[in-house]
PDB file of C-alpha atoms in Angstrom:
ATOM      1  CA  UNK A  12     -17.468 -15.894  -0.750  1.00 73.00           C
ATOM      2  CA  UNK A  13     -20.487 -14.055   0.827  1.00 92.00           C
ATOM      3  CA  UNK A  14     -21.809 -10.880  -0.519  1.00 92.00           C
ATOM      4  CA  UNK A  15     -20.112  -8.520   2.205  1.00 93.00           C
ATOM      5  CA  UNK A  16     -16.733 -10.084   1.545  1.00 96.00           C
ATOM      6  CA  UNK A  17     -17.080  -9.743  -2.005  1.00 97.00           C
ATOM      7  CA  UNK A  18     -17.917  -5.973  -1.845  1.00 97.00           C
ATOM      8  CA  UNK A  19     -14.868  -5.280   0.574  1.00 97.00           C
ATOM      9  CA  UNK A  20     -12.586  -7.636  -1.671  1.00 98.00           C
ATOM     10  CA  UNK A  21     -13.814  -5.210  -4.775  1.00 98.00           C
ATOM     11  CA  UNK A  22     -13.335  -2.256  -2.959  1.00 98.00           C
ATOM     12  CA  UNK A  23      -9.640  -3.466  -2.189  1.00 98.00           C
ATOM     13  CA  UNK A  24      -9.318  -4.201  -5.733  1.00 98.00           C
ATOM     14  CA  UNK A  25     -10.408  -0.965  -7.112  1.00 98.00           C
ATOM     15  CA  UNK A  26      -8.643   0.989  -4.380  1.00 98.00           C
ATOM     16  CA  UNK A  27      -5.275  -0.577  -5.103  1.00 98.00           C
ATOM     17  CA  UNK A  28      -5.479  -0.487  -8.739  1.00 98.00           C
ATOM     18  CA  UNK A  29      -6.325   3.463  -8.391  1.00 98.00           C
ATOM     19  CA  UNK A  30      -3.269   3.880  -6.398  1.00 98.00           C
ATOM     20  CA  UNK A  31      -1.008   2.179  -8.650  1.00 98.00           C
ATOM     21  CA  UNK A  32      -2.840   4.168 -11.422  1.00 98.00           C
ATOM     22  CA  UNK A  33      -1.643   7.385  -9.653  1.00 98.00           C
ATOM     23  CA  UNK A  34       1.626   6.227  -9.004  1.00 98.00           C
ATOM     24  CA  UNK A  35       2.665   4.730 -12.553  1.00 98.00           C
ATOM     25  CA  UNK A  36       0.297   7.794 -14.076  1.00 98.00           C
ATOM     26  CA  UNK A  37       1.990  10.638 -12.363  1.00 98.00           C
ATOM     27  CA  UNK A  38       5.433   9.179 -13.202  1.00 97.00           C
ATOM     28  CA  UNK A  39       4.906   9.107 -16.872  1.00 98.00           C
ATOM     29  CA  UNK A  40       3.405  12.514 -16.670  1.00 98.00           C
ATOM     30  CA  UNK A  41       6.662  13.616 -14.686  1.00 97.00           C
ATOM     31  CA  UNK A  42       8.914  12.320 -16.813  1.00 97.00           C
ATOM     32  CA  UNK A  43       6.962  14.063 -19.884  1.00 97.00           C
ATOM     33  CA  UNK A  44       6.637  17.527 -18.230  1.00 96.00           C
ATOM     34  CA  UNK A  45       9.863  17.544 -16.438  1.00 97.00           C
ATOM     35  CA  UNK A  46      12.457  15.280 -18.629  1.00 95.00           C
ATOM     36  CA  UNK A  47      15.944  16.898 -17.708  1.00 95.00           C
ATOM     37  CA  UNK A  48      15.060  17.528 -13.847  1.00 96.00           C
ATOM     38  CA  UNK A  49      14.909  14.466 -11.692  1.00 95.00           C
ATOM     39  CA  UNK A  50      14.454  16.210  -8.704  1.00 96.00           C
ATOM     40  CA  UNK A  51      11.190  17.672 -10.157  1.00 97.00           C
ATOM     41  CA  UNK A  52       9.927  14.725 -11.297  1.00 97.00           C
ATOM     42  CA  UNK A  53       9.972  12.814  -7.967  1.00 97.00           C
ATOM     43  CA  UNK A  54       8.518  15.975  -6.465  1.00 97.00           C
ATOM     44  CA  UNK A  55       5.405  15.633  -8.890  1.00 97.00           C
ATOM     45  CA  UNK A  56       4.963  11.801  -8.529  1.00 98.00           C
ATOM     46  CA  UNK A  57       5.191  12.026  -4.487  1.00 98.00           C
ATOM     47  CA  UNK A  58       2.559  14.783  -4.286  1.00 98.00           C
ATOM     48  CA  UNK A  59       0.410  13.263  -6.717  1.00 98.00           C
ATOM     49  CA  UNK A  60       0.630   9.986  -4.913  1.00 98.00           C
ATOM     50  CA  UNK A  61       0.288  11.418  -1.545  1.00 98.00           C
ATOM     51  CA  UNK A  62      -2.906  13.114  -2.550  1.00 98.00           C
ATOM     52  CA  UNK A  63      -4.416  10.401  -4.251  1.00 98.00           C
ATOM     53  CA  UNK A  64      -3.770   7.712  -1.227  1.00 98.00           C
ATOM     54  CA  UNK A  65      -5.571  10.152   1.071  1.00 98.00           C
ATOM     55  CA  UNK A  66      -8.708  10.257  -1.495  1.00 98.00           C
ATOM     56  CA  UNK A  67      -8.710   6.629  -1.823  1.00 98.00           C
ATOM     57  CA  UNK A  68      -8.916   6.022   1.863  1.00 98.00           C
ATOM     58  CA  UNK A  69     -11.462   8.184   1.818  1.00 97.00           C
ATOM     59  CA  UNK A  70     -13.663   6.604  -1.025  1.00 97.00           C
ATOM     60  CA  UNK A  71     -13.005   3.015   0.120  1.00 98.00           C
ATOM     61  CA  UNK A  72     -12.057   3.190   3.855  1.00 96.00           C
ATOM     62  CA  UNK A  73     -15.978   2.771   4.956  1.00 96.00           C
ATOM     63  CA  UNK A  74     -15.964  -0.410   2.759  1.00 97.00           C
ATOM     64  CA  UNK A  75     -12.963  -2.590   3.204  1.00 97.00           C
ATOM     65  CA  UNK A  76     -10.842  -0.411   5.810  1.00 96.00           C
ATOM     66  CA  UNK A  77      -8.857   0.841   2.920  1.00 97.00           C
ATOM     67  CA  UNK A  78      -5.899  -1.408   3.385  1.00 98.00           C
ATOM     68  CA  UNK A  79      -4.456  -1.689  -0.423  1.00 98.00           C
ATOM     69  CA  UNK A  80      -1.317  -3.146   1.024  1.00 98.00           C
ATOM     70  CA  UNK A  81      -0.974  -7.190   1.726  1.00 98.00           C
ATOM     71  CA  UNK A  82       1.541  -6.037   4.334  1.00 98.00           C
ATOM     72  CA  UNK A  83      -1.415  -4.004   6.352  1.00 98.00           C
ATOM     73  CA  UNK A  84      -3.769  -6.771   5.953  1.00 98.00           C
ATOM     74  CA  UNK A  85      -1.365  -9.604   7.239  1.00 97.00           C
ATOM     75  CA  UNK A  86      -0.560  -7.224   9.980  1.00 97.00           C
ATOM     76  CA  UNK A  87      -4.347  -6.523  10.533  1.00 97.00           C
ATOM     77  CA  UNK A  88      -4.766 -10.633  10.534  1.00 97.00           C
ATOM     78  CA  UNK A  89      -1.804 -11.252  13.013  1.00 96.00           C
ATOM     79  CA  UNK A  90      -2.815  -8.693  15.718  1.00 95.00           C
ATOM     80  CA  UNK A  91      -6.587  -9.378  15.456  1.00 93.00           C
ATOM     81  CA  UNK A  92      -6.889 -13.061  15.712  1.00 90.00           C
ATOM     82  CA  UNK A  93      -7.118 -13.462  19.142  1.00 80.00           C
ATOM     83  CA  UNK A  94      -9.483 -10.657  19.667  1.00 83.00           C
ATOM     84  CA  UNK A  95     -11.233 -12.002  16.602  1.00 87.00           C
ATOM     85  CA  UNK A  96     -11.225  -8.156  15.740  1.00 91.00           C
ATOM     86  CA  UNK A  97      -9.190  -8.283  12.297  1.00 90.00           C
ATOM     87  CA  UNK A  98      -9.373 -10.174   9.134  1.00 95.00           C
ATOM     88  CA  UNK A  99      -9.898 -13.821   9.085  1.00 95.00           C
ATOM     89  CA  UNK A 100      -7.888 -16.223   7.185  1.00 95.00           C
ATOM     90  CA  UNK A 101     -10.443 -16.346   4.454  1.00 96.00           C
ATOM     91  CA  UNK A 102     -10.872 -12.771   4.297  1.00 97.00           C
ATOM     92  CA  UNK A 103      -7.069 -12.022   4.445  1.00 97.00           C
ATOM     93  CA  UNK A 104      -6.884 -14.489   1.347  1.00 97.00           C
ATOM     94  CA  UNK A 105      -9.829 -12.233  -0.493  1.00 98.00           C
ATOM     95  CA  UNK A 106      -7.608  -9.215   0.181  1.00 98.00           C
ATOM     96  CA  UNK A 107      -4.656  -9.998  -1.058  1.00 98.00           C
ATOM     97  CA  UNK A 108      -5.635 -11.348  -4.362  1.00 98.00           C
ATOM     98  CA  UNK A 109      -7.796  -8.421  -4.957  1.00 98.00           C
ATOM     99  CA  UNK A 110      -4.913  -6.046  -3.980  1.00 98.00           C
ATOM    100  CA  UNK A 111      -2.287  -7.946  -6.370  1.00 98.00           C
ATOM    101  CA  UNK A 112      -5.227  -8.194  -9.382  1.00 98.00           C
ATOM    102  CA  UNK A 113      -6.016  -4.607  -8.555  1.00 98.00           C
ATOM    103  CA  UNK A 114      -2.316  -3.435  -8.903  1.00 98.00           C
ATOM    104  CA  UNK A 115      -1.653  -4.964 -12.153  1.00 98.00           C
ATOM    105  CA  UNK A 116      -4.700  -3.779 -13.478  1.00 98.00           C
ATOM    106  CA  UNK A 117      -3.873  -0.260 -12.321  1.00 98.00           C
ATOM    107  CA  UNK A 118      -0.293  -0.266 -13.916  1.00 98.00           C
ATOM    108  CA  UNK A 119      -2.048  -1.717 -17.160  1.00 98.00           C
ATOM    109  CA  UNK A 120      -4.488   1.201 -16.911  1.00 98.00           C
ATOM    110  CA  UNK A 121      -1.792   3.662 -16.566  1.00 98.00           C
ATOM    111  CA  UNK A 122       0.267   2.874 -19.489  1.00 98.00           C
ATOM    112  CA  UNK A 123      -2.982   2.752 -21.677  1.00 98.00           C
ATOM    113  CA  UNK A 124      -4.141   6.051 -20.665  1.00 98.00           C
ATOM    114  CA  UNK A 125      -0.713   7.527 -21.708  1.00 98.00           C
ATOM    115  CA  UNK A 126      -0.570   5.865 -24.863  1.00 97.00           C
ATOM    116  CA  UNK A 127       1.929   3.259 -23.911  1.00 97.00           C
ATOM    117  CA  UNK A 128       1.452  -0.545 -24.383  1.00 97.00           C
ATOM    118  CA  UNK A 129      -0.788  -2.229 -22.098  1.00 97.00           C
ATOM    119  CA  UNK A 130       2.170  -4.286 -20.614  1.00 96.00           C
ATOM    120  CA  UNK A 131       5.559  -3.737 -20.831  1.00 95.00           C
ATOM    121  CA  UNK A 132       8.323  -5.268 -18.314  1.00 97.00           C
ATOM    122  CA  UNK A 133      10.044  -2.577 -16.272  1.00 98.00           C
ATOM    123  CA  UNK A 134      13.815  -2.338 -17.127  1.00 97.00           C
ATOM    124  CA  UNK A 135      14.510  -0.439 -14.284  1.00 97.00           C
ATOM    125  CA  UNK A 136      16.643  -2.581 -11.874  1.00 97.00           C
ATOM    126  CA  UNK A 137      16.700  -1.518  -8.109  1.00 98.00           C
ATOM    127  CA  UNK A 138      18.927  -3.076  -6.384  1.00 98.00           C
ATOM    128  CA  UNK A 139      21.509  -2.954  -3.413  1.00 98.00           C
ATOM    129  CA  UNK A 140      21.417  -3.404   0.665  1.00 98.00           C
ATOM    130  CA  UNK A 141      20.514   0.146   1.209  1.00 98.00           C
ATOM    131  CA  UNK A 142      17.429  -0.010  -0.875  1.00 98.00           C
ATOM    132  CA  UNK A 143      16.127  -3.172   0.972  1.00 98.00           C
ATOM    133  CA  UNK A 144      16.822  -1.637   4.014  1.00 98.00           C
ATOM    134  CA  UNK A 145      14.828   1.754   2.908  1.00 98.00           C
ATOM    135  CA  UNK A 146      12.093  -0.714   1.999  1.00 98.00           C
ATOM    136  CA  UNK A 147      12.118  -2.177   5.548  1.00 98.00           C
ATOM    137  CA  UNK A 148      12.186   1.433   7.133  1.00 98.00           C
ATOM    138  CA  UNK A 149       9.309   2.869   4.944  1.00 98.00           C
ATOM    139  CA  UNK A 150       6.911  -0.290   5.252  1.00 98.00           C
ATOM    140  CA  UNK A 151       7.766  -0.972   9.080  1.00 98.00           C
ATOM    141  CA  UNK A 152       7.097   2.920   9.548  1.00 98.00           C
ATOM    142  CA  UNK A 153       3.670   2.875   7.729  1.00 98.00           C
ATOM    143  CA  UNK A 154       2.400   0.146   9.462  1.00 98.00           C
ATOM    144  CA  UNK A 155       3.207   1.483  12.647  1.00 98.00           C
ATOM    145  CA  UNK A 156       1.571   4.631  12.041  1.00 98.00           C
ATOM    146  CA  UNK A 157      -1.767   2.994  10.884  1.00 97.00           C
ATOM    147  CA  UNK A 158      -2.085   0.873  13.556  1.00 96.00           C
ATOM    148  CA  UNK A 159      -0.998   3.399  16.416  1.00 96.00           C
ATOM    149  CA  UNK A 160      -3.838   5.597  14.737  1.00 96.00           C
ATOM    150  CA  UNK A 161      -6.516   2.864  15.010  1.00 95.00           C
ATOM    151  CA  UNK A 162      -5.358   1.907  18.929  1.00 93.00           C
ATOM    152  CA  UNK A 163      -5.413   5.503  19.935  1.00 94.00           C
ATOM    153  CA  UNK A 164      -9.037   6.418  18.339  1.00 93.00           C
ATOM    154  CA  UNK A 165      -7.231   8.527  15.759  1.00 95.00           C
ATOM    155  CA  UNK A 166      -8.369   6.766  12.857  1.00 93.00           C
ATOM    156  CA  UNK A 167     -10.434   9.562  11.167  1.00 94.00           C
ATOM    157  CA  UNK A 168      -6.833  11.135  10.505  1.00 97.00           C
ATOM    158  CA  UNK A 169      -5.436   8.212   8.541  1.00 97.00           C
ATOM    159  CA  UNK A 170      -6.242   9.514   5.220  1.00 97.00           C
ATOM    160  CA  UNK A 171      -4.265  12.665   5.745  1.00 98.00           C
ATOM    161  CA  UNK A 172      -1.729  11.207   8.096  1.00 98.00           C
ATOM    162  CA  UNK A 173      -0.978   8.038   5.716  1.00 98.00           C
ATOM    163  CA  UNK A 174      -0.811  10.329   2.475  1.00 98.00           C
ATOM    164  CA  UNK A 175       1.663  12.304   4.255  1.00 98.00           C
ATOM    165  CA  UNK A 176       3.660   9.764   5.558  1.00 98.00           C
ATOM    166  CA  UNK A 177       3.953   8.032   1.887  1.00 98.00           C
ATOM    167  CA  UNK A 178       4.758  11.515   0.407  1.00 97.00           C
ATOM    168  CA  UNK A 179       7.420  12.323   2.957  1.00 98.00           C
ATOM    169  CA  UNK A 180       8.925   8.574   2.396  1.00 98.00           C
ATOM    170  CA  UNK A 181       9.491   9.153  -1.166  1.00 97.00           C
ATOM    171  CA  UNK A 182      12.072  11.644  -0.259  1.00 98.00           C
ATOM    172  CA  UNK A 183      13.602  10.286   3.150  1.00 98.00           C
ATOM    173  CA  UNK A 184      13.892   6.780   1.696  1.00 98.00           C
ATOM    174  CA  UNK A 185      16.651   6.052  -0.827  1.00 97.00           C
ATOM    175  CA  UNK A 186      14.135   3.720  -2.621  1.00 97.00           C
ATOM    176  CA  UNK A 187      11.499   6.084  -2.741  1.00 96.00           C
ATOM    177  CA  UNK A 188       9.267   4.144  -0.542  1.00 96.00           C
ATOM    178  CA  UNK A 189       7.379   1.303  -2.189  1.00 98.00           C
ATOM    179  CA  UNK A 190       6.165   0.120   0.961  1.00 98.00           C
ATOM    180  CA  UNK A 191       3.758  -2.315  -0.663  1.00 98.00           C
ATOM    181  CA  UNK A 192       4.274  -5.554  -2.159  1.00 98.00           C
ATOM    182  CA  UNK A 193       0.863  -5.305  -4.239  1.00 98.00           C
ATOM    183  CA  UNK A 194       2.254  -2.012  -5.703  1.00 98.00           C
ATOM    184  CA  UNK A 195       5.757  -3.673  -6.099  1.00 98.00           C
ATOM    185  CA  UNK A 196       4.345  -6.308  -8.388  1.00 98.00           C
ATOM    186  CA  UNK A 197       2.034  -4.103 -10.308  1.00 98.00           C
ATOM    187  CA  UNK A 198       5.026  -1.736 -11.131  1.00 98.00           C
ATOM    188  CA  UNK A 199       6.832  -4.318 -12.604  1.00 98.00           C
ATOM    189  CA  UNK A 200       4.619  -4.399 -15.702  1.00 98.00           C
ATOM    190  CA  UNK A 201       5.206  -0.587 -16.709  1.00 97.00           C
ATOM    191  CA  UNK A 202       8.548   0.148 -18.316  1.00 97.00           C
ATOM    192  CA  UNK A 203       8.311   4.182 -16.982  1.00 95.00           C
ATOM    193  CA  UNK A 204       9.475   6.245 -14.494  1.00 94.00           C
ATOM    194  CA  UNK A 205       8.010   4.477 -11.585  1.00 96.00           C
ATOM    195  CA  UNK A 206       8.452   0.873 -12.804  1.00 97.00           C
ATOM    196  CA  UNK A 207      10.755  -1.749 -11.126  1.00 98.00           C
ATOM    197  CA  UNK A 208      12.630  -4.512 -13.041  1.00 98.00           C
ATOM    198  CA  UNK A 209      11.278  -8.355 -12.246  1.00 98.00           C
ATOM    199  CA  UNK A 210      14.501  -9.415 -11.218  1.00 98.00           C
ATOM    200  CA  UNK A 211      14.301  -6.616  -8.710  1.00 98.00           C
ATOM    201  CA  UNK A 212      11.001  -7.010  -7.260  1.00 98.00           C
ATOM    202  CA  UNK A 213      11.509 -10.233  -5.067  1.00 98.00           C
ATOM    203  CA  UNK A 214      13.883  -8.515  -2.744  1.00 98.00           C
ATOM    204  CA  UNK A 215      11.973  -5.493  -2.376  1.00 98.00           C
ATOM    205  CA  UNK A 216       8.730  -7.560  -1.553  1.00 98.00           C
ATOM    206  CA  UNK A 217      11.066  -9.685   1.166  1.00 98.00           C
ATOM    207  CA  UNK A 218      12.048  -6.352   2.629  1.00 98.00           C
ATOM    208  CA  UNK A 219       8.626  -5.262   3.050  1.00 98.00           C
ATOM    209  CA  UNK A 220       7.390  -8.297   4.167  1.00 98.00           C
ATOM    210  CA  UNK A 221      10.530  -7.887   7.307  1.00 98.00           C
ATOM    211  CA  UNK A 222       9.170  -4.282   7.837  1.00 98.00           C
ATOM    212  CA  UNK A 223       5.727  -5.906   8.470  1.00 98.00           C
ATOM    213  CA  UNK A 224       7.404  -8.108  11.005  1.00 98.00           C
ATOM    214  CA  UNK A 225       9.422  -5.179  12.813  1.00 98.00           C
ATOM    215  CA  UNK A 226       5.725  -3.284  12.815  1.00 98.00           C
ATOM    216  CA  UNK A 227       4.309  -6.377  14.656  1.00 97.00           C
ATOM    217  CA  UNK A 228       7.714  -6.491  16.961  1.00 97.00           C
ATOM    218  CA  UNK A 229       7.162  -2.605  17.591  1.00 97.00           C
ATOM    219  CA  UNK A 230       3.551  -2.395  18.379  1.00 96.00           C
ATOM    220  CA  UNK A 231       3.524  -5.630  20.687  1.00 94.00           C
ATOM    221  CA  UNK A 232       6.125  -3.155  22.654  1.00 96.00           C
ATOM    222  CA  UNK A 233       4.536   0.129  22.299  1.00 96.00           C
ATOM    223  CA  UNK A 234       0.669  -0.842  21.686  1.00 94.00           C
ATOM    224  CA  UNK A 235       0.304  -4.463  23.368  1.00 92.00           C
ATOM    225  CA  UNK A 236      -3.407  -4.017  22.971  1.00 90.00           C
ATOM    226  CA  UNK A 237      -3.368  -3.052  19.412  1.00 90.00           C
ATOM    227  CA  UNK A 238      -5.233  -6.268  18.384  1.00 90.00           C
ATOM    228  CA  UNK A 239      -8.427  -5.290  19.839  1.00 89.00           C
ATOM    229  CA  UNK A 240      -8.741  -2.127  17.085  1.00 90.00           C
ATOM    230  CA  UNK A 241      -7.975  -4.026  14.131  1.00 89.00           C
ATOM    231  CA  UNK A 242     -11.201  -3.618  12.916  1.00 88.00           C
ATOM    232  CA  UNK A 243     -10.380   0.210  12.557  1.00 91.00           C
ATOM    233  CA  UNK A 244      -7.532  -0.363  10.145  1.00 94.00           C
ATOM    234  CA  UNK A 245      -6.820   1.788   8.080  1.00 94.00           C
ATOM    235  CA  UNK A 246     -10.317   3.227   8.965  1.00 91.00           C
ATOM    236  CA  UNK A 247     -13.564   2.188  10.441  1.00 89.00           C
ATOM    237  CA  UNK A 248     -15.913   0.267   8.363  1.00 85.00           C
ATOM    238  CA  UNK A 249     -19.408   1.626   8.385  1.00 77.00           C
ATOM    239  CA  UNK A 250     -21.889  -0.070  10.640  1.00 51.00           C
ATOM    240  CA  UNK A 251     -23.946  -1.133   7.400  1.00 49.00           C
ATOM    241  CA  UNK A 252     -20.972  -2.994   5.749  1.00 46.00           C
ATOM    242  CA  UNK A 253     -19.990  -4.779   9.243  1.00 45.00           C
ATOM    243  CA  UNK A 254     -23.697  -6.176   9.524  1.00 42.00           C
ATOM    244  CA  UNK A 255     -23.692  -7.602   6.113  1.00 43.00           C
ATOM    245  CA  UNK A 256     -20.825 -10.236   6.612  1.00 43.00           C
TER     246      UNK A 256
END
């Protein structure tokens, strides 16, 4: 792995880890602060996640694009492969490993920060076709938003727009919008408000991958040249970073 790719992968590791730490940590805090009000807990969790996501895109976007999500990286590779503007196969592999490892590390970090065992498998089952449909919708909408912003030259709006979408999707989807296979994997490692039982995770991840395919289909129809802007997903990398690849 060359130095430029190592730098980008480390940004994906750190960014995904901090995102999961924000999701899990705010969930633990919400459960402690509002133990008798489920709606308030969800509001606190959603608000913290949305704000953290926007900030993390600002921090790491210029280095790696701030994907933090295997679906986003996979769609970027697929759409940009012909124009050679997106991730290469090797870069995609490095991103996926970094994102999954970062997500697990972020869940462990959140547990430790709140005085919980570093790893406790979640007991929260999240099963049912309605939840899987919600994950498909949430993931497809997220990917469509990101690539539409890039293709239309509005990638600078991504920190606010992506954070707002995820915050809203906490409420308009029955699954509370995981919308991210790496985040789903990480949330198996915490038996807290934000956790998901390992037995429930595969179906969630499958639905998210289907959401990515739905986004590809939608982009092919609405934004047929979206692949040309793959380098600007989620936000453009700086020229300095591109030149080191």
